[in-house]
Structure formats: C-alpha cells, structure tokens
Amino acid sequence: MPQTPIVYDAPTPEPRASTVEAIQAEILERLIYSVGKDPIVARPHDWLAATIMAVRDRVMDRWMESSRETWRTSHKRVYYLSLEFLIGRLMRDAMSNVGLIEPVRDALKNLNVDLGDLINLEPDAALGNGGLGRLAACFLESMSSVKIPAYGYGIRYVHGLFRQEMSEGWQVELPEDWLAHGNPWEFERRESAYEIGFGGHVEPVTDPDGEVRQEWRPNDHLLAVAYDTPIVGWRGARVNTLRLWSAQPIDPILLDKFNSGDHIGALAESARAEAITRVLYPADSTAAGQELRLRQEFFFSSASLQDIVRRHLQQYGDLGSLPDKVAIQLNDTHPAISIAELMRILVDDNGLKWAEAWKLCKGTFGYTNHTLLPEALESWPVALLERLLPRHMQIIYQINADVLAEARQRAKFTDSQIANVSLIDEAGGRRVRMGQLAFVGSHSINGVSALHTELMKQTVFSDLHKLYPDRINNKTNGITPRRWLMQCNPDLTKLITDTIGPEFLDDIELLRGLDAHAEDPTFQGQFAQVKRANKEKLARLIKDRLNIVVSPDAMFDVQIKRIHEYKRQLLNIIQAVALYDEIRAHPERDWVPRVKIFAGKAAPGYWNAKLIIKLINDVAKVINNDPAVRGLLKVVFLPNYNVSLAEVIVPAADLSEQISTAGMEASGTGNMKFMANGAITIGTMDGANVEMHKEVGADNIVIFGLTTEEVNEKRAQGETPRSAIEASPRLKEALESISSGVFSPDDPDRYRDLIGGLYDHDWFMVARDFDAYATAQAEVDAIWTDKARWNAMAIRNTARVGFFSSDRTIRQYAQDIWGVPAAAE
Ligand SMILES: *Cc1c(COP(=O)(O)O)cnc(C)c1O
C-alpha cells in the first residue's frame, strides 16, 4: 500500500514580495539574523551571503510548489545521474530567471553595495572537468524551464576542479576551495542519509517460502548525506533539485581507540570515509582507473538508487510501475554500476524474479555515450570489482551470460562478435566494460551529435547495435540560452529585444527574425557596437590579469576548452608562428590585426597537454615583445578557464576555433556558445560543427580540413606526414623554429619530441591539416576586411542558433527516451 503521510494542502507562508523595499529589508534582516553581522562591520562575503539568501527565499516558494505538484499529479520523474555538474555561479542565473536583477541591484545600491561586485565574488562551482559536466548543468536548467519534474544526482566534492596558475609559463595546479565561505545555496538533509557498503562477501539465504536469495554482507560501511540545491527555470517555470551526496563515517570517532591513546587511529575511519567525496578527478576524456574513483562511482550510484526506490515506494508502494514513473539517465558510464545496483535492490532486497527485474531495469535506464576515444572507455579489473562489490560482480556475470546466450541463439553471433558484445574484456587481464554494461541495461543509448551517433554504430557498439538495432538514437547537445546569451551578453539581448521584440526570450527559434536585419547597415552598426563593448571589457581583464595590452580593433580569435591533442591547440599555435614569420617577411602587406586568445586546463598527468600550454606561453612572450610585429599579432593565454571566465570571453569573440581532428570531438558545446554570441566559426566537419554548418549555411561558417573518412584512410594506410611537411614551406619553417628552440632559448630541446611526433605518425593530423587551416585563416582575414560581410555573417550565426538550445535537446530526450511531457515554447 502506498504510504501517504504527505499533506498536500498544508498552509504556506505568503510568497515574498519582490519590490525594492521588501528585498532591501530582507537583505538587512538576513545579514543580521542569519549571517550574524552588523551592517557597519559586514564584509563583502557577508553581503553576498545575505543577498543569496534573499534571492533564495524567492525561489523557495516555487520549489515547494513544484515538488508538491509532482506528488499530487503522480507525474513521472526524471533522474539525471552525473559524476560532474559544472554549474558555475548561481546567483545571477537565479535572479535573472525569476526577474530579480533590477530590484536586487537597486536594493543593494541603497545599502551602498554594488551588485556587480557581489556577482563576481560568488565562488564558481567547478564540480566538473569540461563539456560533459557543463552539459549536465545546462540540462538541469532546461529541465526546470520546460517543466519536467527532475532531479540531478551527483557528488558534493569538497574540492572541485583544481585552480590553474602559471609559473614561468607552466601550468601549476592548486586546490580549489569553493566551500571556504560556506554555501548559502545548499540545504543539508541529514534525514536523507543512506548506508553505502563496500567489500565483504555474499551469502545465500533461504527464505521461509523455500526461495534462495543472495545477500550481500559488506564489511565496510559509510553514510551518504544529501545536500540539495534549488535549480530554477526560466521565469520560474519550475524549480528542480540538484542533490549532491557527501560521504561521512558512521562512527565519527572510535572512542575506545581514542581512550586507549590511539588518537590518530580513532579518526582514521572518518578520514577514509570522507576521502571519497573530497576531490574531483581532473581527467577529461581519459578513464581515471583508480580504486577511489570506482568507490566514488558506486557511492553516488548506490545513494541515488536507494533514494529513488525509497521515493517511488513511498508514493506508489510497488516496484512494478518503476519504468512508468521513473526515468534514469546515465551521463556517460560513470554511473553505469547503477544497473547492477538496481538489480541487487530489486532481486535481493525486494524479492523480484530476475527476469522481471531485468525488464524493469531496461525500462528505467537510458545511457548517453560521450566519447569514442579508446582511452576514455571505462573498464575495471574483475578482481577489483570482486573485492569491492562482490555481489555486483555476480550480477554482472549473470547479465553477461543472458546477453551472450541471446546473441548466440537469436542473432547467431560469431565468436568475434560475442567477444565484442561481452561485458568482460578478455584481452590483457579480465576487465568489466562499463559501456557494454550501460548499453545492455538500457532501453535507449544516445550519442550527442549526428556524426558521433553514426560513428557509435560503426565502431564501439557495432555488434551491440546489430543485436539491439532499435536502441541507439541521437540527441544533439545544446546550451541554455539564458546563461549563454541573455545573462552573459545583456547588451546584445537588449539590442535583439529592441529589434525583433521580446518573444524570443521564451522561444529561442524566433531569433530567426534577425535574419531579416542581417544586411541592414544600421543594425549591423549596433551589433558591431555591442561586440566592441564586450571586447573592451575583455581587453581590460587581459590587462588586469596579464598586463598585456590588446586592441579591441583587432580580431579576437579565441580557442578556449580543455587542452587536448585531439582539440589541436597545437595546430592553432603553429599557425600563429607561421603568421609571425610571414608578418616579418612581408611588412608591406595589409595584415589583419589579430589577438589569439587561449584558455584551458590540462589534466595534471597529461604531459603533452601541459607542454602545449608552455609552448603557447613561450610563443606569446616572443611575439608580444617583438617590435617587428608592430602589434599586428598578439598571443594571450588566460589562466584558470572556468564557466565564469567563459562568460566574459565568449561575448567578446570574433572568431571561434573549433578545429578538432575530424571524428574525435563527440559534439562540443563551446562551439554553440560562440555561435549564439555572433562569432564566426572556423572549424572541421566534426561533432556538432556538422550540424552548425547545416543550420547556419555554408556561407556563414569557415570549414576546412580532412573529413572523418579521410582521417581514417590516412591512418589505415599508415601514410607518413613527411610529404605534407615537405610540400609546405611555411609549415616546415614554423616547425623547425619551434623544435630548434627559437621560442625556448633557455631549453632549446623542450619541443623537439612534441614536434618530432608530427613528423613521425601525427595521429591527430596536425601537419596534414595545416595548409587547409592556414588557407581558411586567410579567408577569414579577407572576410574581416569586408566589414558588412563579416557583420552579416555574425548576425546570421546568432539568428540561427535556435536549434542548439538545450531546451530543444531536453524536449527530445523527454519525448523519445523518458516518455514525459514537456512544456512547448
Ligand atoms: C562550454 C564549456 C566547456 C566545453 O567546451 P568545448 O569547446 O565544447 O570543449 C568546457 N569548459 C567550460 C568551462 C565550458 O563553459
């Protein structure tokens, strides 16, 4: 029987007024009664905390109403499981979505506090590495905006992604401390705590009715405690919950040990438990492979599953309706162990039959694949899983046996096909493949761009696709237009509103209306003026942080993203060197002034990525200080790339660099942010660039380089890059100057191996794409000199970005995968 202790019609306080006076009074009240500070002595962080609480209170009413409504209507809930949420700052987002920016600004002004200062003081919550974590954050906001009852589940890392500083041009990693001043957005829910087990053994037990069940007896336990953050949608449409788990010991201190004098040992268990949620693994696009990582994955999967099942039973009282009322989306394979955990909960804890449980499981889960890079596909040694999660290992073997039997009987698979679909990788020590587990346990497996989804069918999952041909589908990524247009670019938003009216704020496809103004000189002038003001702001930031002067008249050519060889920052910086050589050789030509702006973090153990950062800084030092360049080219590396820095750089970009080796970037979302803000893309036919090319039209994007098929052919042929280098004098000269130490006189051999790799195998096709890239850059220069043409192209990029709204992506997930209704525009 459903338990219904919920009183739906409990009286609630009056919603808070949002007048300047009311907000001002509440900020003061919060400062005194919640922060405990006299306004006379309050520090900026105190004002920030008080302001966040005043804003938060205006979100709370809608939060309560949203969850009450889901209980009342029995709507299906969506659970988005992700080891990363790269949410950034929340205050401006929340204020903007509930229309509070102006009243809060005025209220604070009356208190002699500047809202802009407070916005910049809020810590940037970097609980993710890059695109995958940022996607999860955009999805949360969109799910609230299109009114889907949803929860994000993840980990409350005490230290998010490391802070990046430069020391003589090298990256150094420092601990990040986003919780140092407390976090007024979160609510600790001590009542929502679950026991998480590890290790131990499995015991068959015979029930009174004679049935034999397996029972897991872990020998190691800790607690998962929930912390909830409200995520408010556009115009307060709905408020959903981001629930992050924190690990805590069951016994904070072992008193007997302490009393016998072992003070450290008395706290050891506590330290061991807390270690699980202490830091985010900083590896992007590589599997971390450490035992602690597996513990993190199981910890948050188990806590989330227990919470989901508890809530479902509380409302519906039976598990047979799970797929009708619950959709769980796995963001990559990091939470894939959830599939075995749900099976354990259903079969062992709740006594369901295996076949019935498996049906419920597949009906409930969906899996999103994010990468085809072999080094990023997660697998765990069988021995490790057996030791840490013995019952789950049994369950995985059972699932595997069922799948392989089906493959042999129904699909008549050959031995090599069986090896491909098996959950166990037999090559080089037996390992469990999490991708295969996630695939077979889900009814939907989606890629994140049209190209990526096709490649998924042809490569990693080719045989699983033959076995289950109706499971793979595509959901091209998106970005929330609230954060990535309206909030980060208020001047452009105002201009668009003045030009086509405010309706686009609620239906982003209406940006199309700007197409009609693309050729209008007056509008072009206004559009360019907004860009110019954003560039001035970025130029000031560059001056403040790096003491480099850049001219806002120059083209701002931007590549900001994680540093990775496949993303080819190396191609970009080699082209800068070639351009440097040409500018000096031909001072008489009309060079287009450019500022090449880079930002991005390298995984701490990724040597080549760190070396590329050093190279960018070495090249910058030489070029920026050479009088022969006459300021026509500047190179800038901005440290500590994160969401907040992106919000300043993206609106100021003229040119967006999306130049990954074709076939290697699953989608990209940075590309979409630039498009929204009227930058022109120079890019390869990779990831979502392919769809951008289609949406914006070939005339409004600059495409170059090898296609996926051509890359595959060259790799298969084992063709050497040497001929490409010999055929291109400008490439050859640039490579020789870098590898001979022109930019590293203190260590002339620093780049010898890095550049040597391009002559050797050049896996990422840097040498073989160079000439096409340099030619495309010359074309970009030519367009730049025709201002009317450039502006028209830029305007059309903004006008046609609608498809890349994460509202569209989420509506497609809702319709095709989750089976939940979503609000139309
Ligand atoms: C959007 C975003 C990314 C993803 O960028 P890509 O260019 O798609 O790799 C990474 N980090 C941050 C901080 C972002 O905002």
CSV table of N, CA, C and O in Angstrom, one decimal, residues 16 48 53 93 128 133 139 161 200 238 306 326 359 495 512 517 541 590 599 601 645 664 695 712 749 775 791 821:
chain,number,residue,atom,x,y,z
A,16,ARG,N,7.1,35.9,-0.9
A,16,ARG,CA,7.8,37.1,-0.6
A,16,ARG,C,7.6,38.2,-1.7
A,16,ARG,O,7.6,37.8,-2.9
A,48,LEU,N,27.2,39.1,0.4
A,48,LEU,CA,26.9,38.1,-0.7
A,48,LEU,C,26.0,37.1,-0.1
A,48,LEU,O,24.9,36.7,-0.7
A,53,MET,N,20.6,34.6,0.2
A,53,MET,CA,19.5,34.1,1.0
A,53,MET,C,18.2,34.9,0.6
A,53,MET,O,17.1,34.2,0.6
A,93,ASP,N,22.2,33.7,-12.3
A,93,ASP,CA,21.3,32.8,-13.0
A,93,ASP,C,19.9,32.8,-12.3
A,93,ASP,O,18.9,33.0,-13.0
A,128,GLY,N,33.1,19.8,-12.1
A,128,GLY,CA,33.2,19.1,-13.4
A,128,GLY,C,34.4,19.5,-14.1
A,128,GLY,O,35.1,20.5,-13.8
A,133,GLY,N,30.3,17.9,-18.0
A,133,GLY,CA,29.8,18.5,-16.7
A,133,GLY,C,28.9,19.7,-17.0
A,133,GLY,O,27.9,20.0,-16.3
A,139,PHE,N,21.4,21.1,-18.8
A,139,PHE,CA,20.2,20.2,-18.8
A,139,PHE,C,19.4,20.5,-17.6
A,139,PHE,O,18.1,20.5,-17.7
A,161,LEU,N,37.3,21.1,-9.5
A,161,LEU,CA,38.4,21.1,-10.4
A,161,LEU,C,39.5,22.0,-9.9
A,161,LEU,O,39.2,23.2,-9.5
A,200,GLY,N,33.4,-7.2,1.8
A,200,GLY,CA,32.6,-8.3,2.4
A,200,GLY,C,32.4,-9.5,1.5
A,200,GLY,O,33.2,-9.8,0.6
A,238,ARG,N,9.6,26.3,-13.1
A,238,ARG,CA,9.6,25.2,-12.1
A,238,ARG,C,11.0,25.2,-11.4
A,238,ARG,O,11.9,25.8,-11.9
A,306,GLN,N,19.1,4.1,-4.0
A,306,GLN,CA,18.3,3.9,-2.8
A,306,GLN,C,17.3,5.0,-2.6
A,306,GLN,O,16.1,4.8,-2.2
A,326,VAL,N,9.5,6.4,-13.4
A,326,VAL,CA,10.9,6.8,-13.2
A,326,VAL,C,11.7,6.6,-14.4
A,326,VAL,O,11.6,5.6,-15.1
A,359,LYS,N,13.6,-6.6,-16.8
A,359,LYS,CA,12.7,-5.8,-17.7
A,359,LYS,C,12.5,-4.4,-17.1
A,359,LYS,O,12.5,-3.4,-17.8
A,495,LEU,N,19.6,44.7,-27.5
A,495,LEU,CA,19.5,45.0,-28.9
A,495,LEU,C,18.6,44.1,-29.6
A,495,LEU,O,17.8,44.6,-30.4
A,512,ARG,N,15.4,33.8,-35.4
A,512,ARG,CA,15.4,33.8,-36.9
A,512,ARG,C,15.0,35.1,-37.4
A,512,ARG,O,15.4,35.5,-38.5
A,517,HIS,N,17.4,41.3,-40.7
A,517,HIS,CA,18.2,42.5,-40.4
A,517,HIS,C,19.6,42.4,-40.7
A,517,HIS,O,20.4,43.3,-40.5
A,541,LEU,N,40.2,43.0,-18.8
A,541,LEU,CA,40.5,41.8,-18.0
A,541,LEU,C,41.9,41.3,-18.3
A,541,LEU,O,42.7,40.9,-17.5
A,590,ASP,N,49.0,44.3,-46.1
A,590,ASP,CA,47.9,44.7,-45.2
A,590,ASP,C,47.5,43.6,-44.2
A,590,ASP,O,46.5,43.0,-44.5
A,599,ALA,N,42.6,29.6,-23.6
A,599,ALA,CA,42.4,29.3,-22.2
A,599,ALA,C,42.0,27.9,-22.1
A,599,ALA,O,41.4,27.3,-23.0
A,601,LYS,N,42.5,24.1,-19.2
A,601,LYS,CA,43.3,23.3,-18.2
A,601,LYS,C,43.7,22.0,-18.9
A,601,LYS,O,43.0,21.5,-19.7
A,645,LEU,N,34.8,32.6,-16.4
A,645,LEU,CA,35.7,33.2,-17.4
A,645,LEU,C,35.1,33.1,-18.8
A,645,LEU,O,35.2,34.1,-19.6
A,664,MET,N,36.7,13.0,-33.8
A,664,MET,CA,37.2,12.9,-32.4
A,664,MET,C,36.4,13.7,-31.4
A,664,MET,O,36.4,13.3,-30.2
A,695,GLU,N,22.8,24.4,-40.2
A,695,GLU,CA,21.9,25.4,-39.7
A,695,GLU,C,22.2,26.8,-40.2
A,695,GLU,O,21.3,27.5,-40.6
A,712,ASN,N,40.5,8.5,-41.3
A,712,ASN,CA,40.5,7.0,-41.2
A,712,ASN,C,41.4,6.4,-42.3
A,712,ASN,O,42.2,5.5,-42.0
A,749,ASP,N,65.8,22.2,-26.5
A,749,ASP,CA,65.2,20.9,-26.9
A,749,ASP,C,63.8,20.6,-26.3
A,749,ASP,O,63.2,19.6,-26.5
A,775,THR,N,45.0,28.3,-45.1
A,775,THR,CA,44.2,28.9,-46.1
A,775,THR,C,42.9,29.4,-45.6
A,775,THR,O,42.4,30.5,-46.0
A,791,ASN,N,29.8,41.4,-40.6
A,791,ASN,CA,28.7,41.6,-39.7
A,791,ASN,C,27.5,40.8,-40.1
A,791,ASN,O,26.8,40.3,-39.2
A,821,PRO,N,5.9,14.4,-20.5
A,821,PRO,CA,5.5,15.6,-21.3
A,821,PRO,C,6.5,16.8,-20.9
A,821,PRO,O,7.0,16.9,-19.8
